[in-house]
Every structure is written in structure tokens, then in C-alpha cells.
Amino acid sequence: MVDTVPAVDTKKIHRLFEAQRANQYKVAESSAGDRIRKLQKLSDAVMKYRPEIREALWQDYRRPAAEADLGEIYPVTSKIKHAKSHLRRWMAPQRVATPLAFVGSSSWVQYEPKGVCLVISPWNYPIQLALGPLISAVAAGNTVIIKPSESTPHSAAVLRKIVEEVFDENEVAVVEGAVDTATALLELPFNHIFFTGAPEVGKIVMAAAAKNLASVTLELGGKSPTIVDETADLGIASSRIAWAKFSNNGQICIAPDYVLVHESKMEAFIDAVKSRIREFYGEKAAESASYMRIINARHFQRVKSYLEDSINAGATVVYGGRSDPGDNFMEPTVVTGMPMDSPLMQQEIFGPVLPVVPYRDLQEAIDLIRSKEKPLGLYIYSKSTRNIERILRSTRAGGTCINHNAVHFFNPNLPFGGSNNSGIGKSHGKFGFVAFSNARAVYKQILPTALDKLTPPYNNLKMKLIDLTIKWF
Ligand code: NAD
């Protein structure tokens, strides 16, 4: 299939952008029915190309078919189902109340498309993190250019095939390429930019957007903590944490990055996690068809250096730790005793290494979380309502699961996104539709208004009326 990343083609990028700019009002005028039909076509194409998507993900980084289906196909088809059944309501003008001083009028909010949008997507879920924002953008009536990640070229090629089969390029187009292609796209005056990737790159995207005052949705990353308190069910906690940490080889923005465990449960928790890892991947994860690889040599070296530097600083590997650079393979690895200034406790790991940190008092765990940037996800394993409420009240995060990790992503009725360093803006369901829309305020005067009586020249009677308005309305 594909082995090289296409070079930046500025002429093509400009041609596509101008074509979409010329076509945007036609696309914007589409009815809910038109948009639902487009989304259905997209869903059908994803199902048709399901075998090719699985194959591409295997070639890109050995993603097992089950994880391809659950992590790429299902999020797309379920989001489309949700959008199809709610779109008419989202698009309908939403009446709002009018203050008494403006009696004789009516007001409503009407969502209109932002226009020409850019989606820049990452490699860790190369299909759904490109098509997810696309679903919201199409539902909202926009045109879209997608720039997928250069690190998963096989998946990007299938993505382009799907999009080309469903849309004309003056409505939706995929432009494959690396950073230079993203940079060329970011110079254009898009109306909205939806970026998913690292916080450092998010800053570059936001700076580029500022030049054109384009609005942005930034879906970023960071270190998502998990608290396992003294009341937690360790069987459930260890199983769900091991699943969320080692699926996709830890390369999930909402994976539990590190675990804070009450010291009384530390040993039992580590034993339980080790058992789960053996159950999931056997004694030799390298031979398991369910265990993935790190995406490429650069990221392999990055994760390995975090591990080695942390070991040199005093950390202990309590499970796994072996790796094979030739295959970008690293065992599911559990580590304890990391100094707080070691890379495993400072950097987003985005790989199959799980640091486990004991705490004595819940406040200690809360203080540690507060000392870091606001995370994208924060997970709590507990049976204590008091502890759960305290953690929710005293920490900040984009989203939280109680007695689970990461699965809030799958509920389209919840907003998905971070806060500051972990992201700006929300996506999914109605929140995604709103992100790609301008909420237009419409005010309609029906009857004569008191304001007509307050025009210049001002006199004492008018001043009295203004006084009354301030006092009573
Ligand atoms: P990345 O930021 O390196 O790349 C993402 C996209 O940005 C790619 O298409 C890439 O070509 C482009 N890009 C890279 N450098 C650029 C630059 N200087 N200028 C313009 N564009 C540039 O991220 P990644 O390595 O693909 O993904 C990993 C990161 O993404 C992690 O931090 C992870 O937490 C985050 N992430 C967040 C979410 C979310 O929903 N919040 C989902 C997945 C991944």
C-alpha cells in the first residue's frame, strides 16, 4: 500500500480551499435530511471498508481486529447513529425568553455553520479521530479539509478512499502529508480549526489560528491520574486499569497515565494488575496477537528513555520492562518508587508503562494531582461516596469516570475534551455540533416597543421611564 508521506502540495491545498470556500453556502443550505443522508453514506462506507481499515491498522502498528472494531469502527457508527436521531432538534431554532422590558418581541438561537473547517488528526486512532470531528462538522453544515497523521500512512490512505467515495472534494477532502502540509494548511483563513494532538503542537495551531481569528477546538493530552482508594474493589480496578492502560499499547489520550493507590492496598493492587496482564497477554506479550506495538522508533525511544531515566533515578520495575527496538516492542510494564521529578511522573507516557504511587492520606493524592496541569481524564475507584465527592470537588479534569477509565468517551451525551493544557472546547454529540456552529442570536420585534419612547431628545419624563426600567425590569 503506502510507504512514503506525500510532500506538501501548496497549489493543491489552495485549490481545495478556494473550491470549498466557493461551495460553503450551498453546503450550509442543506436540510437536516440532506445531512442525515450524507452521514448514512459515510457510515455505509466505513462498514464497507471495515476489512481494509483493520488491515491498514495492522500494517501501521499491529492493531488487533477487535481493537480496530471497538476503537475505530464503533465510535464512528455510533456517533453517526446519535447525530442522525438528534440532528433535526439540534438544527431547529431554539426559542429563548425575552426580558419584560422588551415585551412584544421574540428571540431565538439559530445554529449556523462556521464555514470552511480544518481537521488535523493524530495517529493513535487515525480513523475515528478524523471521522469523529467530520461527523460533527457535516452535521453542522460545514465544508472540511482533513489532514491525517503522517505516522499511520496505511490508515490515512483508507481514510482518503472513504472520504472520496462519499463526498465531492469541494465539500470534504483529505490532504495527506506531514508537518509541512499542516503548516501550509494553517496559513489559510479557515473559519474553524479542530486539532487533536499534543499540547505543544496545540499551541502552534492556536497561534496560527489567531492570525485569522479562526475559532479552535483543541483536543490535547497530558497525564491522566487514577485514584484507587482504600475502599476500592481491586478485582474491578486492576482489570479495568490494565485494559485501559495496555490496549493500543498505552497510546490513548485518556489512558490512565499513573495510578495513586492507598498505601494499605498497594501490594494487593500490584499483584492484581500483574495477574490481569498475564490473563490478557500471557507470560510472553511479544507472542500475543492481542498486544500491539509502539507506533514507531521515535516514540519507542521516547518511552524507553522515560523508563530508563526513571530507573536510574531510583524507580523499580515490578512487572515487564523488557523491550525489542527492532519491533518497537515493550512489555506491559509496571513501575514503583519513581521520584516525582523523574520523566515517568513528569511527561505524558503514551506507552505501555504504568507507574503506581502509594498515598497515605487522600489530600496527598489530591495535592499531587493539583501540582500538575489539568488532566484530560481523572479516574476514581472507590466505594466511598464521601471520597468520590471530595475528589470531584477538589480537582479539575476534562472528564471523570467513577469505577472505570476512559469509557466516558463512548457516551455521546457527555461533552468530551480537556481543560487548558489538556484542551480547549468540547466535542461529541450536541457539543461537537455546537463547536462547528456559530450560535446566531435572532431578535424579532413584533409589537411596538417601549424603547421607541426613549429616543432623543431626552427630557425628564424619559429619564423617569429609564429610572423605572432600571428599577423594575
Ligand atoms: P502530534 O501533535 O504530534 O500530531 C498530531 C497532528 O498534528 C498530526 O497530523 C501532525 O502531522 C500534526 N503536527 C505535528 N506537528 C505539527 C506542527 N509543528 N505544526 C502543525 N501540525 C503539526 O500528536 P500525535 O503524536 O499524533 O498524538 C499524540 C498526542 O495527541 C498525545 O499528546 C495525546 O494525548 C494527544 N491526543 C489527544 C486526544 C484527545 O482527544 N484529546 C486524542 C488522541 C491523542
Short mmCIF file of C-alpha atoms and ligand atoms in Angstrom, two decimals:
data_model
loop_
_atom_site.label_atom_id
_atom_site.label_comp_id
_atom_site.label_asym_id
_atom_site.label_seq_id
_atom_site.Cartn_x
_atom_site.Cartn_y
_atom_site.Cartn_z
CA MET A 1 0.00 0.00 0.00
CA VAL A 2 1.60 3.29 1.12
CA ASP A 3 5.13 3.70 2.37
CA THR A 4 6.02 7.35 1.92
CA VAL A 5 4.42 10.53 3.13
CA PRO A 6 3.31 12.83 0.29
CA ALA A 7 5.28 16.09 0.06
CA VAL A 8 3.47 19.34 0.68
CA ASP A 9 1.49 20.39 -2.40
CA THR A 10 0.67 24.04 -1.77
CA LYS A 11 -1.10 24.50 -5.11
CA LYS A 12 -3.47 21.62 -4.40
CA ILE A 13 -4.14 22.89 -0.88
CA HIS A 14 -5.03 26.37 -2.20
CA ARG A 15 -7.21 24.92 -4.96
CA LEU A 16 -9.16 22.78 -2.47
CA PHE A 17 -9.55 25.63 -0.02
CA GLU A 18 -10.87 28.01 -2.70
CA ALA A 19 -13.22 25.33 -4.05
CA GLN A 20 -14.64 24.75 -0.57
CA ARG A 21 -14.89 28.47 0.10
CA ALA A 22 -16.93 28.90 -3.10
CA ASN A 23 -19.15 25.95 -2.20
CA GLN A 24 -19.68 26.66 1.52
CA TYR A 25 -23.04 28.46 1.27
CA LYS A 26 -24.52 25.71 -0.86
CA VAL A 27 -23.42 23.11 1.70
CA ALA A 28 -24.68 25.34 4.51
CA GLU A 29 -28.15 25.49 2.97
CA SER A 30 -28.52 21.69 3.13
CA SER A 31 -31.50 20.46 5.13
CA ALA A 32 -31.32 18.10 8.10
CA GLY A 33 -32.48 15.34 5.73
CA ASP A 34 -29.58 16.06 3.31
CA ARG A 35 -27.04 15.96 6.12
CA ILE A 36 -28.50 12.76 7.56
CA ARG A 37 -28.21 11.11 4.14
CA LYS A 38 -24.54 12.16 3.91
CA LEU A 39 -23.83 10.76 7.37
CA GLN A 40 -25.54 7.49 6.47
CA LYS A 41 -23.40 7.26 3.34
CA LEU A 42 -20.32 7.81 5.47
CA SER A 43 -21.41 5.08 7.89
CA ASP A 44 -22.04 2.67 4.99
CA ALA A 45 -18.61 3.40 3.53
CA VAL A 46 -16.90 2.80 6.89
CA MET A 47 -18.67 -0.58 7.14
CA LYS A 48 -17.75 -1.42 3.54
CA TYR A 49 -14.08 -0.61 4.19
CA ARG A 50 -14.01 -2.30 7.61
CA PRO A 51 -11.68 -5.10 6.38
CA GLU A 52 -9.33 -2.53 4.80
CA ILE A 53 -9.37 -0.41 7.95
CA ARG A 54 -8.41 -3.47 10.03
CA GLU A 55 -5.65 -4.38 7.57
CA ALA A 56 -4.28 -0.82 7.49
CA LEU A 57 -4.19 -0.63 11.29
CA TRP A 58 -2.40 -3.97 11.44
CA GLN A 59 0.18 -2.72 8.94
CA ASP A 60 0.58 0.60 10.74
CA TYR A 61 1.16 -0.89 14.20
CA ARG A 62 -0.32 -4.36 14.62
CA ARG A 63 -3.70 -3.28 15.94
CA PRO A 64 -5.77 -6.44 16.62
CA ALA A 65 -9.07 -6.63 14.70
CA ALA A 66 -11.11 -6.49 17.92
CA GLU A 67 -9.44 -3.22 18.94
CA ALA A 68 -9.83 -1.85 15.40
CA ASP A 69 -13.56 -2.57 15.55
CA LEU A 70 -14.09 -1.29 19.08
CA GLY A 71 -11.71 1.66 18.84
CA GLU A 72 -12.27 2.90 15.28
CA ILE A 73 -15.45 1.47 13.70
CA TYR A 74 -17.86 1.56 16.64
CA PRO A 75 -17.11 5.18 17.68
CA VAL A 76 -17.84 6.31 14.11
CA THR A 77 -21.00 4.30 13.51
CA SER A 78 -22.41 5.06 16.98
CA LYS A 79 -21.71 8.82 16.62
CA ILE A 80 -23.45 8.80 13.25
CA LYS A 81 -26.46 6.98 14.74
CA HIS A 82 -26.65 9.54 17.53
CA ALA A 83 -26.30 12.53 15.16
CA LYS A 84 -28.96 11.12 12.82
CA SER A 85 -31.52 10.81 15.57
CA HIS A 86 -30.85 14.25 17.11
CA LEU A 87 -29.85 16.47 14.19
CA ARG A 88 -33.32 17.87 13.45
CA ARG A 89 -33.61 19.05 17.05
CA TRP A 90 -30.07 20.50 17.10
CA MET A 91 -30.73 22.43 13.88
CA ALA A 92 -34.16 23.74 14.90
CA PRO A 93 -34.22 27.36 16.13
CA GLN A 94 -34.25 27.35 19.93
CA ARG A 95 -36.58 29.93 21.45
CA VAL A 96 -35.32 31.81 24.48
CA ALA A 97 -37.19 34.01 26.93
CA THR A 98 -37.26 37.79 26.44
CA PRO A 99 -36.91 40.25 29.36
CA LEU A 100 -40.08 42.16 30.26
CA ALA A 101 -38.53 45.47 29.14
CA PHE A 102 -38.57 44.08 25.59
CA VAL A 103 -42.12 42.80 25.66
CA GLY A 104 -43.61 42.47 22.19
CA SER A 105 -40.62 40.68 20.74
CA SER A 106 -39.42 37.12 20.43
CA SER A 107 -35.86 35.74 20.45
CA TRP A 108 -34.22 32.55 19.40
CA VAL A 109 -30.83 30.93 18.84
CA GLN A 110 -30.15 29.58 15.40
CA TYR A 111 -27.07 27.42 14.83
CA GLU A 112 -25.37 28.23 11.53
CA PRO A 113 -22.29 26.54 10.06
CA LYS A 114 -18.94 28.18 10.71
CA GLY A 115 -17.92 27.70 7.07
CA VAL A 116 -14.68 26.14 5.86
CA CYS A 117 -13.09 23.96 8.57
CA LEU A 118 -9.77 22.21 9.06
CA VAL A 119 -9.39 18.95 10.99
CA ILE A 120 -5.84 17.91 11.95
CA SER A 121 -5.81 14.42 13.43
CA PRO A 122 -3.30 12.18 15.27
CA TRP A 123 -2.08 8.65 14.68
CA ASN A 124 -3.30 6.87 17.79
CA TYR A 125 -6.87 6.45 16.49
CA PRO A 126 -6.30 7.51 12.89
CA ILE A 127 -9.78 6.72 11.58
CA GLN A 128 -12.17 7.76 14.34
CA LEU A 129 -10.25 10.87 15.42
CA ALA A 130 -10.52 12.13 11.83
CA LEU A 131 -14.09 10.99 11.17
CA GLY A 132 -15.44 11.93 14.63
CA PRO A 133 -14.89 15.67 14.11
CA LEU A 134 -16.01 15.24 10.48
CA ILE A 135 -19.38 13.87 11.64
CA SER A 136 -19.94 16.98 13.80
CA ALA A 137 -18.74 19.31 11.04
CA VAL A 138 -21.01 17.72 8.41
CA ALA A 139 -23.95 17.67 10.82
CA ALA A 140 -23.42 21.40 11.33
CA GLY A 141 -23.28 22.06 7.55
CA ASN A 142 -19.60 22.89 7.00
CA THR A 143 -17.03 22.04 4.38
CA VAL A 144 -13.92 20.29 5.71
CA ILE A 145 -10.30 19.56 4.86
CA ILE A 146 -8.80 16.72 6.93
CA LYS A 147 -5.03 16.42 7.47
CA PRO A 148 -4.43 12.95 8.99
CA SER A 149 -1.24 11.96 10.76
CA GLU A 150 1.77 11.01 8.67
CA SER A 151 2.68 8.30 11.22
CA THR A 152 -0.16 5.97 10.13
CA PRO A 153 0.05 6.19 6.31
CA HIS A 154 -1.91 3.00 5.62
CA SER A 155 -4.84 4.21 7.69
CA ALA A 156 -4.63 7.67 6.10
CA ALA A 157 -4.88 6.09 2.64
CA VAL A 158 -8.08 4.19 3.57
CA LEU A 159 -9.47 7.33 5.17
CA ARG A 160 -8.93 9.23 1.89
CA LYS A 161 -10.62 6.43 -0.08
CA ILE A 162 -13.68 6.56 2.19
CA VAL A 163 -13.97 10.33 2.06
CA GLU A 164 -13.51 10.44 -1.72
CA GLU A 165 -16.24 7.86 -2.13
CA VAL A 166 -18.75 9.79 -0.03
CA PHE A 167 -18.03 13.48 -0.72
CA ASP A 168 -17.05 15.78 -3.54
CA GLU A 169 -13.75 17.45 -2.77
CA ASN A 170 -15.38 20.89 -2.73
CA GLU A 171 -17.23 19.65 0.37
CA VAL A 172 -14.81 17.29 2.17
CA ALA A 173 -11.24 16.42 1.21
CA VAL A 174 -8.33 14.57 2.80
CA VAL A 175 -4.86 16.04 2.34
CA GLU A 176 -2.18 13.58 3.36
CA GLY A 177 1.19 14.92 4.46
CA ALA A 178 3.47 15.71 7.37
CA VAL A 179 4.16 18.84 9.43
CA ASP A 180 4.94 20.99 6.35
CA THR A 181 1.50 20.16 4.94
CA ALA A 182 -0.16 21.04 8.26
CA THR A 183 1.84 24.29 8.34
CA ALA A 184 0.73 25.21 4.80
CA LEU A 185 -2.90 24.50 5.70
CA LEU A 186 -2.65 26.55 8.90
CA GLU A 187 -1.71 29.64 6.87
CA LEU A 188 -5.15 29.66 5.23
CA PRO A 189 -8.06 31.60 6.75
CA PHE A 190 -10.18 28.65 7.88
CA ASN A 191 -13.27 29.54 9.89
CA HIS A 192 -12.70 26.78 12.44
CA ILE A 193 -9.77 24.50 13.23
CA PHE A 194 -10.28 21.23 15.10
CA PHE A 195 -6.94 19.86 16.25
CA THR A 196 -6.24 16.62 18.10
CA GLY A 197 -2.69 16.03 19.26
CA ALA A 198 0.00 17.06 21.69
CA PRO A 199 -0.32 20.21 23.85
CA GLU A 200 2.93 21.64 22.38
CA VAL A 201 1.54 21.39 18.85
CA GLY A 202 -1.81 22.72 20.08
CA LYS A 203 -0.02 25.96 20.96
CA ILE A 204 1.35 26.22 17.39
CA VAL A 205 -2.14 25.60 15.98
CA MET A 206 -3.71 28.22 18.24
CA ALA A 207 -1.06 30.80 17.32
CA ALA A 208 -1.70 30.15 13.61
CA ALA A 209 -5.47 30.38 14.16
CA ALA A 210 -5.02 33.72 15.95
CA LYS A 211 -3.63 35.28 12.75
CA ASN A 212 -7.02 34.76 11.07
CA LEU A 213 -9.11 34.89 14.26
CA ALA A 214 -10.25 31.35 13.46
CA SER A 215 -12.01 29.60 16.34
CA VAL A 216 -10.37 26.42 17.61
CA THR A 217 -11.23 23.17 19.28
CA LEU A 218 -8.07 21.69 20.75
CA GLU A 219 -8.23 18.06 21.88
CA LEU A 220 -4.90 17.64 23.67
CA GLY A 221 -3.35 15.24 26.15
CA GLY A 222 -1.41 15.10 29.37
CA LYS A 223 -1.11 12.91 32.42
CA SER A 224 -4.48 11.41 33.41
CA PRO A 225 -4.36 10.15 37.02
CA THR A 226 -6.30 7.27 38.53
CA ILE A 227 -7.03 7.06 42.25
CA VAL A 228 -7.62 3.67 43.87
CA ASP A 229 -8.72 4.32 47.43
CA GLU A 230 -8.83 2.01 50.45
CA THR A 231 -12.47 1.02 49.73
CA ALA A 232 -11.98 0.13 46.03
CA ASP A 233 -12.80 -3.29 44.58
CA LEU A 234 -9.31 -4.31 43.49
CA GLY A 235 -10.52 -7.04 41.11
CA ILE A 236 -12.52 -4.49 39.13
CA ALA A 237 -9.93 -1.72 39.43
CA SER A 238 -6.99 -3.86 38.30
CA SER A 239 -8.89 -5.33 35.36
CA ARG A 240 -10.23 -2.02 34.05
CA ILE A 241 -6.96 -0.16 34.62
CA ALA A 242 -4.90 -2.86 32.88
CA TRP A 243 -7.36 -2.87 29.96
CA ALA A 244 -7.32 0.92 29.53
CA LYS A 245 -3.55 1.19 30.02
CA PHE A 246 -2.33 -1.60 27.76
CA SER A 247 -4.93 -1.53 24.97
CA ASN A 248 -3.48 0.27 21.95
CA ASN A 249 -0.17 -0.15 23.83
CA GLY A 250 -0.97 2.73 26.15
CA GLN A 251 -1.23 5.11 23.22
CA ILE A 252 -4.58 6.56 24.27
CA CYS A 253 -5.00 10.20 25.25
CA ILE A 254 -7.39 9.18 28.05
CA ALA A 255 -5.44 6.13 29.25
CA PRO A 256 -4.70 6.09 32.98
CA ASP A 257 -1.22 7.62 32.88
CA TYR A 258 -0.33 6.81 36.50
CA VAL A 259 -2.16 5.27 39.48
CA LEU A 260 -2.34 6.62 43.00
CA VAL A 261 -3.14 3.75 45.38
CA HIS A 262 -3.91 3.93 49.08
CA GLU A 263 -0.82 2.51 50.79
CA SER A 264 -2.85 -0.20 52.55
CA LYS A 265 -3.81 -1.64 49.11
CA MET A 266 -0.52 -1.10 47.28
CA GLU A 267 0.77 -4.66 47.36
CA ALA A 268 -2.59 -6.27 46.65
CA PHE A 269 -3.24 -3.85 43.78
CA ILE A 270 0.12 -4.57 42.14
CA ASP A 271 -0.42 -8.32 42.47
CA ALA A 272 -3.88 -7.97 40.92
CA VAL A 273 -2.59 -5.86 37.99
CA LYS A 274 0.17 -8.41 37.31
CA SER A 275 -2.44 -11.22 37.22
CA ARG A 276 -4.64 -9.23 34.83
CA ILE A 277 -1.70 -8.57 32.48
CA ARG A 278 -0.89 -12.31 32.41
CA GLU A 279 -4.56 -13.12 31.75
CA PHE A 280 -4.78 -10.58 28.91
CA TYR A 281 -1.46 -11.18 27.13
CA GLY A 282 0.03 -14.39 28.57
CA GLU A 283 3.53 -14.72 30.03
CA LYS A 284 5.06 -13.58 26.73
CA ALA A 285 3.26 -10.48 25.48
CA ALA A 286 5.55 -10.45 22.41
CA GLU A 287 3.75 -13.56 21.21
CA SER A 288 0.24 -12.35 21.94
CA ALA A 289 -1.89 -11.41 18.94
CA SER A 290 -3.81 -9.09 21.27
CA TYR A 291 -0.78 -6.97 22.17
CA MET A 292 0.20 -4.05 19.99
CA ARG A 293 3.42 -2.23 19.30
CA ILE A 294 4.61 1.31 19.86
CA ILE A 295 3.89 3.32 16.72
CA ASN A 296 7.47 3.97 15.56
CA ALA A 297 11.15 4.03 16.56
CA ARG A 298 10.99 7.67 17.72
CA HIS A 299 8.17 7.01 20.17
CA PHE A 300 9.76 3.67 21.21
CA GLN A 301 12.96 5.52 22.14
CA ARG A 302 10.95 8.22 23.91
CA VAL A 303 9.09 5.74 26.15
CA LYS A 304 12.23 3.66 26.72
CA SER A 305 14.20 6.72 27.80
CA TYR A 306 11.43 7.73 30.26
CA LEU A 307 11.66 4.24 31.75
CA GLU A 308 15.47 4.08 31.85
CA ASP A 309 15.89 7.60 33.23
CA SER A 310 13.31 6.85 35.93
CA ILE A 311 15.05 3.57 36.84
CA ASN A 312 18.36 5.46 37.06
CA ALA A 313 16.62 7.91 39.37
CA GLY A 314 15.50 5.09 41.69
CA ALA A 315 12.35 3.51 40.18
CA THR A 316 11.79 -0.25 40.37
CA VAL A 317 10.20 -2.35 37.61
CA VAL A 318 7.79 -4.74 39.31
CA TYR A 319 6.46 -6.29 36.09
CA GLY A 320 7.76 -6.41 32.50
CA GLY A 321 10.40 -3.94 31.43
CA ARG A 322 11.91 -5.91 28.55
CA SER A 323 11.81 -4.46 25.05
CA ASP A 324 12.86 -5.09 21.45
CA PRO A 325 13.78 -1.96 19.49
CA GLY A 326 13.73 -3.89 16.20
CA ASP A 327 9.98 -4.42 16.65
CA ASN A 328 9.10 -1.27 18.66
CA PHE A 329 8.01 -3.77 21.31
CA MET A 330 7.89 -3.07 25.01
CA GLU A 331 6.39 -5.46 27.56
CA PRO A 332 3.42 -4.29 29.61
CA THR A 333 5.42 -2.68 32.40
CA VAL A 334 4.53 -1.71 35.96
CA VAL A 335 6.86 0.57 37.91
CA THR A 336 7.02 1.82 41.50
CA GLY A 337 9.30 4.10 43.50
CA MET A 338 9.66 6.82 40.85
CA PRO A 339 10.93 10.14 42.22
CA MET A 340 8.33 12.84 41.46
CA ASP A 341 10.80 14.68 39.21
CA SER A 342 11.54 11.59 37.08
CA PRO A 343 10.24 11.55 33.46
CA LEU A 344 7.58 8.91 34.23
CA MET A 345 5.97 11.34 36.70
CA GLN A 346 6.59 14.47 34.61
CA GLN A 347 5.86 13.54 30.98
CA GLU A 348 2.74 12.12 29.34
CA ILE A 349 3.82 8.47 28.92
CA PHE A 350 1.67 7.47 25.91
CA GLY A 351 3.08 3.95 26.01
CA PRO A 352 2.78 0.64 27.92
CA VAL A 353 4.31 1.74 31.24
CA LEU A 354 2.18 2.09 34.37
CA PRO A 355 3.68 3.96 37.34
CA VAL A 356 1.98 3.15 40.65
CA VAL A 357 2.35 5.62 43.52
CA PRO A 358 1.21 4.93 47.11
CA TYR A 359 -0.51 7.63 49.17
CA ARG A 360 -1.34 7.73 52.86
CA ASP A 361 -3.95 10.45 53.03
CA LEU A 362 -6.39 11.40 50.24
CA GLN A 363 -5.23 15.01 50.47
CA GLU A 364 -1.73 13.83 49.44
CA ALA A 365 -3.17 12.35 46.23
CA ILE A 366 -5.24 15.48 45.60
CA ASP A 367 -2.21 17.74 46.14
CA LEU A 368 -0.13 15.69 43.69
CA ILE A 369 -2.84 15.97 41.02
CA ARG A 370 -3.22 19.69 41.66
CA SER A 371 0.53 20.23 41.28
CA LYS A 372 0.27 19.15 37.62
CA GLU A 373 -1.58 20.56 34.59
CA LYS A 374 -5.34 19.89 34.49
CA PRO A 375 -5.67 16.37 33.04
CA LEU A 376 -7.89 15.19 30.19
CA GLY A 377 -9.23 12.34 32.33
CA LEU A 378 -9.25 11.64 36.06
CA TYR A 379 -10.47 8.26 37.29
CA ILE A 380 -11.65 7.21 40.72
CA TYR A 381 -12.00 3.66 42.04
CA SER A 382 -13.89 3.83 45.30
CA LYS A 383 -16.99 2.67 47.16
CA SER A 384 -16.93 5.76 49.37
CA THR A 385 -19.35 8.47 48.26
CA ARG A 386 -17.55 10.87 50.57
CA ASN A 387 -14.18 10.23 48.91
CA ILE A 388 -15.66 10.39 45.41
CA GLU A 389 -17.38 13.72 46.11
CA ARG A 390 -14.28 15.13 47.74
CA ILE A 391 -12.10 14.23 44.74
CA LEU A 392 -14.64 15.62 42.27
CA ARG A 393 -14.87 18.88 44.26
CA SER A 394 -11.20 19.42 44.83
CA THR A 395 -9.64 18.52 41.48
CA ARG A 396 -10.13 19.67 37.86
CA ALA A 397 -10.26 17.46 34.75
CA GLY A 398 -11.77 17.31 31.28
CA GLY A 399 -13.77 14.20 32.24
CA THR A 400 -14.04 11.65 35.03
CA CYS A 401 -15.08 8.01 35.26
CA ILE A 402 -16.01 6.55 38.62
CA ASN A 403 -15.07 2.87 38.89
CA HIS A 404 -13.93 2.82 35.26
CA ASN A 405 -11.45 4.51 32.94
CA ALA A 406 -11.81 6.21 29.60
CA VAL A 407 -15.31 4.95 28.75
CA HIS A 408 -16.91 8.39 29.17
CA PHE A 409 -15.56 8.86 25.64
CA PHE A 410 -18.24 6.49 24.35
CA ASN A 411 -21.28 8.34 25.72
CA PRO A 412 -22.31 10.87 23.04
CA ASN A 413 -24.48 12.71 25.56
CA LEU A 414 -21.37 13.75 27.50
CA PRO A 415 -19.04 16.53 26.37
CA PHE A 416 -15.57 15.27 25.51
CA GLY A 417 -12.48 17.43 25.85
CA GLY A 418 -9.92 18.83 28.22
CA SER A 419 -9.34 21.99 30.16
CA ASN A 420 -6.45 24.41 29.44
CA ASN A 421 -3.34 22.25 28.86
CA SER A 422 -5.47 19.19 28.08
CA GLY A 423 -7.69 21.05 25.63
CA ILE A 424 -9.98 23.91 24.71
CA GLY A 425 -13.58 23.35 23.66
CA LYS A 426 -15.68 20.20 23.66
CA SER A 427 -16.67 17.60 21.09
CA HIS A 428 -19.10 14.69 20.65
CA GLY A 429 -22.86 14.74 20.09
CA LYS A 430 -24.56 18.11 20.52
CA PHE A 431 -21.29 19.55 21.91
CA GLY A 432 -19.49 18.70 18.66
CA PHE A 433 -22.31 20.16 16.58
CA VAL A 434 -22.10 23.39 18.61
CA ALA A 435 -18.29 23.50 18.25
CA PHE A 436 -18.66 23.60 14.47
CA SER A 437 -21.53 26.13 14.58
CA ASN A 438 -21.98 29.80 15.27
CA ALA A 439 -24.83 30.33 17.73
CA ARG A 440 -26.57 33.17 15.93
CA ALA A 441 -28.74 35.37 18.14
CA VAL A 442 -32.00 36.38 16.44
CA TYR A 443 -34.32 39.02 17.93
CA LYS A 444 -37.64 39.78 16.23
CA GLN A 445 -39.72 42.83 17.11
CA ILE A 446 -43.41 42.05 16.72
CA LEU A 447 -45.30 44.76 18.64
CA PRO A 448 -44.34 48.40 19.31
CA THR A 449 -41.60 48.58 21.91
CA ALA A 450 -41.08 50.83 24.93
CA LEU A 451 -37.61 51.60 23.53
CA ASP A 452 -39.27 53.64 20.77
CA LYS A 453 -40.38 56.04 23.51
CA LEU A 454 -36.85 56.55 24.79
CA THR A 455 -35.24 58.11 21.73
CA PRO A 456 -33.63 61.61 21.87
CA PRO A 457 -34.23 64.36 22.74
CA TYR A 458 -34.14 63.22 26.37
CA ASN A 459 -36.37 65.00 28.91
CA ASN A 460 -37.46 64.47 32.48
CA LEU A 461 -40.28 62.09 31.57
CA LYS A 462 -37.91 59.90 29.57
CA MET A 463 -35.36 59.95 32.41
CA LYS A 464 -38.14 58.79 34.78
CA LEU A 465 -39.04 55.94 32.40
CA ILE A 466 -35.38 54.91 32.26
CA ASP A 467 -35.25 55.00 36.08
CA LEU A 468 -38.34 52.78 36.25
CA THR A 469 -36.85 50.36 33.72
CA ILE A 470 -33.65 50.05 35.74
CA LYS A 471 -35.61 49.61 38.96
CA TRP A 472 -38.28 47.11 37.82
CA PHE A 473 -37.17 45.27 34.67
P1 NAD B 1 1.03 15.37 17.32
O1 NAD B 1 0.60 16.62 17.98
O2 NAD B 1 2.48 15.09 17.14
O3 NAD B 1 0.39 15.26 15.84
C1 NAD B 1 -0.98 15.47 15.59
C2 NAD B 1 -1.15 16.09 14.22
O4 NAD B 1 -0.51 17.36 14.22
C3 NAD B 1 -0.55 15.28 13.08
O5 NAD B 1 -1.44 15.31 11.99
C4 NAD B 1 0.74 16.03 12.78
O6 NAD B 1 1.12 15.96 11.40
C5 NAD B 1 0.39 17.45 13.13
N1 NAD B 1 1.55 18.22 13.56
C6 NAD B 1 2.62 17.77 14.27
N2 NAD B 1 3.50 18.78 14.49
C7 NAD B 1 2.95 19.88 13.93
C8 NAD B 1 3.38 21.25 13.83
N3 NAD B 1 4.53 21.65 14.33
N4 NAD B 1 2.58 22.13 13.18
C9 NAD B 1 1.40 21.71 12.66
N5 NAD B 1 0.95 20.44 12.71
C10 NAD B 1 1.72 19.53 13.34
O7 NAD B 1 0.31 14.24 18.16
P2 NAD B 1 0.40 12.70 17.95
O8 NAD B 1 1.78 12.26 18.30
O9 NAD B 1 -0.17 12.32 16.62
O10 NAD B 1 -0.62 12.22 19.11
C11 NAD B 1 -0.24 12.15 20.45
C12 NAD B 1 -0.77 13.29 21.28
O11 NAD B 1 -2.12 13.54 20.97
C13 NAD B 1 -0.76 12.98 22.76
O12 NAD B 1 -0.37 14.12 23.48
C14 NAD B 1 -2.21 12.62 23.06
O13 NAD B 1 -2.58 12.78 24.40
C15 NAD B 1 -2.92 13.55 22.15
N6 NAD B 1 -4.25 13.06 21.82
C16 NAD B 1 -5.33 13.71 22.31
C17 NAD B 1 -6.62 13.25 22.02
C18 NAD B 1 -7.85 13.93 22.54
O14 NAD B 1 -8.93 13.58 22.10
N7 NAD B 1 -7.74 14.88 23.44
C19 NAD B 1 -6.76 12.10 21.24
C20 NAD B 1 -5.63 11.47 20.76
C21 NAD B 1 -4.38 11.96 21.04
#
